[in-house]
PDB file of C-alpha atoms in Angstrom:
ATOM      1  CA  MET A   1     -58.811 -36.068 -15.602  1.00  0.00           C
ATOM      2  CA  LYS A   2     -55.843 -37.593 -17.412  1.00  0.00           C
ATOM      3  CA  THR A   3     -55.027 -34.200 -18.920  1.00  0.00           C
ATOM      4  CA  ARG A   4     -55.011 -32.590 -15.459  1.00  0.00           C
ATOM      5  CA  ILE A   5     -52.625 -35.221 -14.089  1.00  0.00           C
ATOM      6  CA  ILE A   6     -50.216 -34.713 -16.994  1.00  0.00           C
ATOM      7  CA  ALA A   7     -50.381 -30.940 -16.504  1.00  0.00           C
ATOM      8  CA  ALA A   8     -49.649 -31.316 -12.791  1.00  0.00           C
ATOM      9  CA  ILE A   9     -46.625 -33.520 -13.503  1.00  0.00           C
ATOM     10  CA  CYS A  10     -45.301 -30.949 -15.980  1.00  0.00           C
ATOM     11  CA  LEU A  11     -45.697 -28.153 -13.427  1.00  0.00           C
ATOM     12  CA  LEU A  12     -43.860 -30.167 -10.785  1.00  0.00           C
ATOM     13  CA  ALA A  13     -41.048 -30.892 -13.217  1.00  0.00           C
ATOM     14  CA  LEU A  14     -40.696 -27.200 -14.008  1.00  0.00           C
ATOM     15  CA  ALA A  15     -40.875 -26.194 -10.354  1.00  0.00           C
ATOM     16  CA  ALA A  16     -38.238 -28.688  -9.165  1.00  0.00           C
ATOM     17  CA  PRO A  17     -35.141 -26.868 -10.480  1.00  0.00           C
ATOM     18  CA  LEU A  18     -36.546 -23.540  -9.296  1.00  0.00           C
ATOM     19  CA  LYS A  19     -36.989 -24.931  -5.810  1.00  0.00           C
ATOM     20  CA  ALA A  20     -33.438 -26.336  -5.790  1.00  0.00           C
ATOM     21  CA  ASP A  21     -32.036 -22.954  -6.848  1.00  0.00           C
ATOM     22  CA  ASN A  22     -33.720 -21.319  -3.847  1.00  0.00           C
ATOM     23  CA  HIS A  23     -31.228 -23.079  -1.555  1.00  0.00           C
ATOM     24  CA  ALA A  24     -28.193 -21.580  -3.302  1.00  0.00           C
ATOM     25  CA  GLU A  25     -26.424 -18.898  -1.265  1.00  0.00           C
ATOM     26  CA  HIS A  26     -24.554 -16.096  -3.046  1.00  0.00           C
ATOM     27  CA  TYR A  27     -21.465 -14.607  -1.399  1.00  0.00           C
ATOM     28  CA  VAL A  28     -18.998 -11.794  -2.087  1.00  0.00           C
ATOM     29  CA  ILE A  29     -15.432 -12.666  -1.102  1.00  0.00           C
ATOM     30  CA  ASP A  30     -14.388 -10.413   1.784  1.00  0.00           C
ATOM     31  CA  THR A  31     -11.196  -8.934   0.383  1.00  0.00           C
ATOM     32  CA  PRO A  32     -11.938  -5.416   1.751  1.00  0.00           C
ATOM     33  CA  GLY A  33     -11.854  -6.864   5.274  1.00  0.00           C
ATOM     34  CA  ALA A  34      -8.720  -8.904   4.496  1.00  0.00           C
ATOM     35  CA  HIS A  35     -10.473 -12.153   5.359  1.00  0.00           C
ATOM     36  CA  ALA A  36      -9.389 -13.918   2.190  1.00  0.00           C
ATOM     37  CA  PHE A  37      -5.930 -14.957   1.031  1.00  0.00           C
ATOM     38  CA  ILE A  38      -4.342 -16.357  -2.114  1.00  0.00           C
ATOM     39  CA  GLN A  39      -0.886 -17.660  -1.248  1.00  0.00           C
ATOM     40  CA  PHE A  40       1.765 -19.675  -3.039  1.00  0.00           C
ATOM     41  CA  LYS A  41       4.552 -21.995  -1.932  1.00  0.00           C
ATOM     42  CA  ILE A  42       7.523 -23.027  -4.058  1.00  0.00           C
ATOM     43  CA  SER A  43      10.851 -24.703  -3.422  1.00  0.00           C
ATOM     44  CA  HIS A  44      13.979 -22.559  -3.192  1.00  0.00           C
ATOM     45  CA  LEU A  45      16.742 -24.683  -4.714  1.00  0.00           C
ATOM     46  CA  GLY A  46      15.498 -27.686  -2.768  1.00  0.00           C
ATOM     47  CA  PHE A  47      16.781 -26.141   0.486  1.00  0.00           C
ATOM     48  CA  SER A  48      13.665 -24.431   1.836  1.00  0.00           C
ATOM     49  CA  TRP A  49      10.172 -23.198   0.981  1.00  0.00           C
ATOM     50  CA  LEU A  50       9.476 -19.727  -0.330  1.00  0.00           C
ATOM     51  CA  TYR A  51       6.023 -18.271   0.365  1.00  0.00           C
ATOM     52  CA  GLY A  52       4.202 -15.367  -1.214  1.00  0.00           C
ATOM     53  CA  ARG A  53       0.742 -14.029  -1.864  1.00  0.00           C
ATOM     54  CA  PHE A  54      -1.383 -11.865  -4.119  1.00  0.00           C
ATOM     55  CA  ASN A  55      -2.739  -8.825  -2.312  1.00  0.00           C
ATOM     56  CA  ASP A  56      -5.308  -7.625  -4.859  1.00  0.00           C
ATOM     57  CA  PHE A  57      -8.120  -9.909  -6.005  1.00  0.00           C
ATOM     58  CA  GLU A  58     -11.891 -10.074  -5.981  1.00  0.00           C
ATOM     59  CA  GLY A  59     -14.593 -12.599  -6.584  1.00  0.00           C
ATOM     60  CA  GLU A  60     -17.885 -14.194  -5.683  1.00  0.00           C
ATOM     61  CA  PHE A  61     -19.103 -17.694  -4.990  1.00  0.00           C
ATOM     62  CA  THR A  62     -22.378 -19.553  -4.796  1.00  0.00           C
ATOM     63  CA  TYR A  63     -22.834 -22.408  -2.354  1.00  0.00           C
ATOM     64  CA  ASP A  64     -25.777 -24.789  -2.202  1.00  0.00           C
ATOM     65  CA  PRO A  65     -25.728 -26.726   1.103  1.00  0.00           C
ATOM     66  CA  ASP A  66     -28.372 -29.181  -0.098  1.00  0.00           C
ATOM     67  CA  THR A  67     -26.941 -29.733  -3.573  1.00  0.00           C
ATOM     68  CA  PRO A  68     -23.216 -28.851  -3.535  1.00  0.00           C
ATOM     69  CA  GLU A  69     -22.975 -29.668  -7.251  1.00  0.00           C
ATOM     70  CA  ASN A  70     -24.805 -26.367  -7.883  1.00  0.00           C
ATOM     71  CA  SER A  71     -21.996 -24.390  -6.219  1.00  0.00           C
ATOM     72  CA  SER A  72     -19.632 -22.190  -8.225  1.00  0.00           C
ATOM     73  CA  VAL A  73     -16.732 -19.745  -7.854  1.00  0.00           C
ATOM     74  CA  GLU A  74     -15.252 -16.951  -9.941  1.00  0.00           C
ATOM     75  CA  VAL A  75     -12.122 -15.001  -8.957  1.00  0.00           C
ATOM     76  CA  THR A  76      -9.944 -12.408 -10.696  1.00  0.00           C
ATOM     77  CA  VAL A  77      -6.401 -11.697  -9.462  1.00  0.00           C
ATOM     78  CA  GLN A  78      -4.298  -8.610 -10.232  1.00  0.00           C
ATOM     79  CA  THR A  79      -0.936 -10.227 -10.939  1.00  0.00           C
ATOM     80  CA  ALA A  80       1.079  -7.066 -10.198  1.00  0.00           C
ATOM     81  CA  SER A  81       0.022  -7.428  -6.553  1.00  0.00           C
ATOM     82  CA  VAL A  82       2.394 -10.380  -6.074  1.00  0.00           C
ATOM     83  CA  ASP A  83       4.169 -10.061  -2.720  1.00  0.00           C
ATOM     84  CA  SER A  84       6.967 -12.355  -1.522  1.00  0.00           C
ATOM     85  CA  ASN A  85       8.221  -9.918   1.134  1.00  0.00           C
ATOM     86  CA  HIS A  86      11.242  -8.970  -1.000  1.00  0.00           C
ATOM     87  CA  GLU A  87      10.979  -5.946  -3.312  1.00  0.00           C
ATOM     88  CA  ARG A  88      13.718  -6.943  -5.745  1.00  0.00           C
ATOM     89  CA  ARG A  89      12.353 -10.483  -6.100  1.00  0.00           C
ATOM     90  CA  ASP A  90       8.810  -9.161  -6.568  1.00  0.00           C
ATOM     91  CA  ASP A  91       9.989  -6.876  -9.379  1.00  0.00           C
ATOM     92  CA  HIS A  92      11.538  -9.934 -11.032  1.00  0.00           C
ATOM     93  CA  LEU A  93       8.324 -11.918 -10.610  1.00  0.00           C
ATOM     94  CA  ARG A  94       6.416  -9.131 -12.373  1.00  0.00           C
ATOM     95  CA  ASN A  95       8.646  -9.051 -15.451  1.00  0.00           C
ATOM     96  CA  GLU A  96       8.772 -11.189 -18.597  1.00  0.00           C
ATOM     97  CA  ASP A  97      10.549 -14.089 -16.875  1.00  0.00           C
ATOM     98  CA  PHE A  98       7.422 -14.851 -14.859  1.00  0.00           C
ATOM     99  CA  LEU A  99       4.098 -12.972 -14.724  1.00  0.00           C
ATOM    100  CA  THR A 100       4.586 -10.369 -17.493  1.00  0.00           C
ATOM    101  CA  VAL A 101       2.120  -8.135 -15.665  1.00  0.00           C
ATOM    102  CA  GLU A 102       2.068  -5.284 -18.191  1.00  0.00           C
ATOM    103  CA  GLU A 103       0.771  -7.581 -20.926  1.00  0.00           C
ATOM    104  CA  TYR A 104      -1.241  -9.913 -18.678  1.00  0.00           C
ATOM    105  CA  PRO A 105      -2.434  -7.854 -15.689  1.00  0.00           C
ATOM    106  CA  GLU A 106      -5.012 -10.403 -14.559  1.00  0.00           C
ATOM    107  CA  ALA A 107      -5.289 -14.097 -13.774  1.00  0.00           C
ATOM    108  CA  HIS A 108      -8.751 -15.627 -13.685  1.00  0.00           C
ATOM    109  CA  PHE A 109     -10.430 -18.741 -12.317  1.00  0.00           C
ATOM    110  CA  ARG A 110     -13.967 -19.880 -13.104  1.00  0.00           C
ATOM    111  CA  SER A 111     -15.276 -23.153 -11.730  1.00  0.00           C
ATOM    112  CA  THR A 112     -16.966 -25.663 -14.016  1.00  0.00           C
ATOM    113  CA  ALA A 113     -17.720 -28.466 -11.525  1.00  0.00           C
ATOM    114  CA  PHE A 114     -18.030 -28.884  -7.768  1.00  0.00           C
ATOM    115  CA  GLU A 115     -18.419 -32.338  -6.262  1.00  0.00           C
ATOM    116  CA  ARG A 116     -18.659 -33.684  -2.738  1.00  0.00           C
ATOM    117  CA  VAL A 117     -15.871 -36.104  -1.753  1.00  0.00           C
ATOM    118  CA  GLU A 118     -16.993 -36.632   1.842  1.00  0.00           C
ATOM    119  CA  GLU A 119     -18.617 -34.560   4.565  1.00  0.00           C
ATOM    120  CA  GLY A 120     -17.131 -31.066   4.383  1.00  0.00           C
ATOM    121  CA  GLN A 121     -14.640 -32.043   1.649  1.00  0.00           C
ATOM    122  CA  TYR A 122     -15.044 -31.218  -2.041  1.00  0.00           C
ATOM    123  CA  ARG A 123     -13.229 -31.343  -5.356  1.00  0.00           C
ATOM    124  CA  MET A 124     -13.631 -28.250  -7.510  1.00  0.00           C
ATOM    125  CA  THR A 125     -12.670 -28.193 -11.180  1.00  0.00           C
ATOM    126  CA  GLY A 126     -12.377 -25.034 -13.215  1.00  0.00           C
ATOM    127  CA  GLU A 127     -10.686 -23.048 -15.942  1.00  0.00           C
ATOM    128  CA  PHE A 128      -7.603 -21.145 -14.791  1.00  0.00           C
ATOM    129  CA  THR A 129      -6.173 -18.473 -17.080  1.00  0.00           C
ATOM    130  CA  LEU A 130      -2.634 -17.175 -16.548  1.00  0.00           C
ATOM    131  CA  LEU A 131      -0.437 -15.386 -19.096  1.00  0.00           C
ATOM    132  CA  GLY A 132      -3.189 -15.829 -21.665  1.00  0.00           C
ATOM    133  CA  VAL A 133      -3.133 -19.621 -21.292  1.00  0.00           C
ATOM    134  CA  THR A 134      -6.251 -21.407 -20.025  1.00  0.00           C
ATOM    135  CA  ARG A 135      -6.022 -24.870 -18.499  1.00  0.00           C
ATOM    136  CA  GLU A 136      -8.221 -27.067 -16.364  1.00  0.00           C
ATOM    137  CA  LEU A 137      -7.347 -27.009 -12.678  1.00  0.00           C
ATOM    138  CA  ASP A 138      -8.554 -29.207  -9.804  1.00  0.00           C
ATOM    139  CA  ILE A 139      -8.740 -27.737  -6.301  1.00  0.00           C
ATOM    140  CA  ASP A 140      -9.208 -29.722  -3.090  1.00  0.00           C
ATOM    141  CA  VAL A 141     -11.689 -27.776  -0.958  1.00  0.00           C
ATOM    142  CA  GLU A 142     -12.544 -27.938   2.745  1.00  0.00           C
ATOM    143  CA  HIS A 143     -15.613 -26.231   4.197  1.00  0.00           C
ATOM    144  CA  VAL A 144     -14.329 -24.437   7.301  1.00  0.00           C
ATOM    145  CA  GLY A 145     -17.491 -22.997   8.786  1.00  0.00           C
ATOM    146  CA  ALA A 146     -20.462 -20.653   8.512  1.00  0.00           C
ATOM    147  CA  GLY A 147     -22.539 -18.410  10.741  1.00  0.00           C
ATOM    148  CA  GLU A 148     -23.527 -14.894  11.708  1.00  0.00           C
ATOM    149  CA  ASP A 149     -20.793 -12.423  12.628  1.00  0.00           C
ATOM    150  CA  PRO A 150     -21.081  -9.755  15.396  1.00  0.00           C
ATOM    151  CA  TRP A 151     -22.224  -7.155  12.818  1.00  0.00           C
ATOM    152  CA  GLY A 152     -25.214  -9.087  11.544  1.00  0.00           C
ATOM    153  CA  ASN A 153     -23.645 -10.482   8.380  1.00  0.00           C
ATOM    154  CA  TYR A 154     -23.747 -14.153   7.492  1.00  0.00           C
ATOM    155  CA  ARG A 155     -20.339 -15.544   6.538  1.00  0.00           C
ATOM    156  CA  ARG A 156     -19.039 -18.789   5.086  1.00  0.00           C
ATOM    157  CA  GLY A 157     -15.428 -19.887   4.694  1.00  0.00           C
ATOM    158  CA  PHE A 158     -13.458 -22.432   2.693  1.00  0.00           C
ATOM    159  CA  HIS A 159      -9.843 -23.614   2.507  1.00  0.00           C
ATOM    160  CA  GLY A 160      -8.399 -24.932  -0.739  1.00  0.00           C
ATOM    161  CA  THR A 161      -5.144 -26.235  -2.195  1.00  0.00           C
ATOM    162  CA  THR A 162      -3.920 -27.057  -5.671  1.00  0.00           C
ATOM    163  CA  THR A 163      -0.676 -27.433  -7.607  1.00  0.00           C
ATOM    164  CA  PHE A 164       0.386 -26.881 -11.190  1.00  0.00           C
ATOM    165  CA  ARG A 165       3.513 -26.864 -13.301  1.00  0.00           C
ATOM    166  CA  LEU A 166       4.802 -23.406 -14.177  1.00  0.00           C
ATOM    167  CA  ALA A 167       5.735 -24.616 -17.657  1.00  0.00           C
ATOM    168  CA  ASP A 168       2.075 -25.432 -18.354  1.00  0.00           C
ATOM    169  CA  PHE A 169       1.453 -21.683 -18.468  1.00  0.00           C
ATOM    170  CA  GLY A 170       4.578 -20.784 -20.413  1.00  0.00           C
ATOM    171  CA  ILE A 171       6.817 -19.930 -17.448  1.00  0.00           C
ATOM    172  CA  ASP A 172      10.082 -21.656 -18.321  1.00  0.00           C
ATOM    173  CA  TYR A 173      12.582 -19.659 -16.250  1.00  0.00           C
ATOM    174  CA  ASP A 174      15.026 -22.170 -14.764  1.00  0.00           C
ATOM    175  CA  LEU A 175      14.520 -22.301 -10.999  1.00  0.00           C
ATOM    176  CA  GLY A 176      15.770 -25.868 -10.741  1.00  0.00           C
ATOM    177  CA  GLU A 177      13.921 -29.155 -10.912  1.00  0.00           C
ATOM    178  CA  GLU A 178      12.533 -28.782  -7.389  1.00  0.00           C
ATOM    179  CA  ALA A 179      10.688 -25.578  -8.355  1.00  0.00           C
ATOM    180  CA  GLU A 180       8.885 -26.838 -11.447  1.00  0.00           C
ATOM    181  CA  VAL A 181       5.641 -27.217  -9.478  1.00  0.00           C
ATOM    182  CA  ILE A 182       4.012 -24.466  -7.428  1.00  0.00           C
ATOM    183  CA  LYS A 183       1.454 -24.974  -4.666  1.00  0.00           C
ATOM    184  CA  ILE A 184      -1.455 -22.569  -4.279  1.00  0.00           C
ATOM    185  CA  ILE A 185      -3.122 -22.169  -0.871  1.00  0.00           C
ATOM    186  CA  LEU A 186      -6.532 -20.512  -0.735  1.00  0.00           C
ATOM    187  CA  ASP A 187      -8.446 -19.261   2.284  1.00  0.00           C
ATOM    188  CA  ILE A 188     -11.709 -17.670   1.243  1.00  0.00           C
ATOM    189  CA  GLU A 189     -14.345 -16.061   3.456  1.00  0.00           C
ATOM    190  CA  GLY A 190     -17.493 -14.693   1.881  1.00  0.00           C
ATOM    191  CA  ILE A 191     -20.297 -12.426   3.071  1.00  0.00           C
ATOM    192  CA  LEU A 192     -23.797 -13.509   2.096  1.00  0.00           C
ATOM    193  CA  LYS A 193     -25.418 -11.169  -0.411  1.00  0.00           C
ATOM    194  CA  THR A 194     -28.846  -9.875   0.553  1.00  0.00           C
ATOM    195  CA  ASP A 195     -31.616  -8.119  -1.342  1.00  0.00           C
ATOM    196  CA  ASP A 196     -31.232  -4.996   0.805  1.00  0.00           C
TER     197      ASP A 196
END
């Protein structure tokens, strides 16, 4: 009898993580439908804000509504797709003063932790690689919403913001003191992956 009880406890212990994993939802970021955006904001000489975006990126995320700590994100950005609505400036951003896109064509983010701050608000930590330099990055995340779209897909969306110093990734071009820190604005909508 004692042996059976011990065996049952062991089975329950093994089954628990499997059961928790069943609640995790796996999404593909909807870049083909242009329902996801990676934007940046940086000071222009302290007089105004300059905005831009990256047009080419892809990624996936996993979200566990019951246990958010099990959630994760991975995104790859093609740095040559930088777009600040000014061709000459974009060419400059692609060269060795900034993104050096020929040598480093991709930037990459992979989450390592995801924690709930309050209802619908999270703090995500991950490894961000840019110009061959990898550093830890914290992103403030807001859950925007989820539900079925008119075409029968299930979607979920998040908004995120973070900042970092350009010099931390080896970008030391002098844009003035006001432009030492860049803000990244993320709006990500994913389509739930199915077994079909």
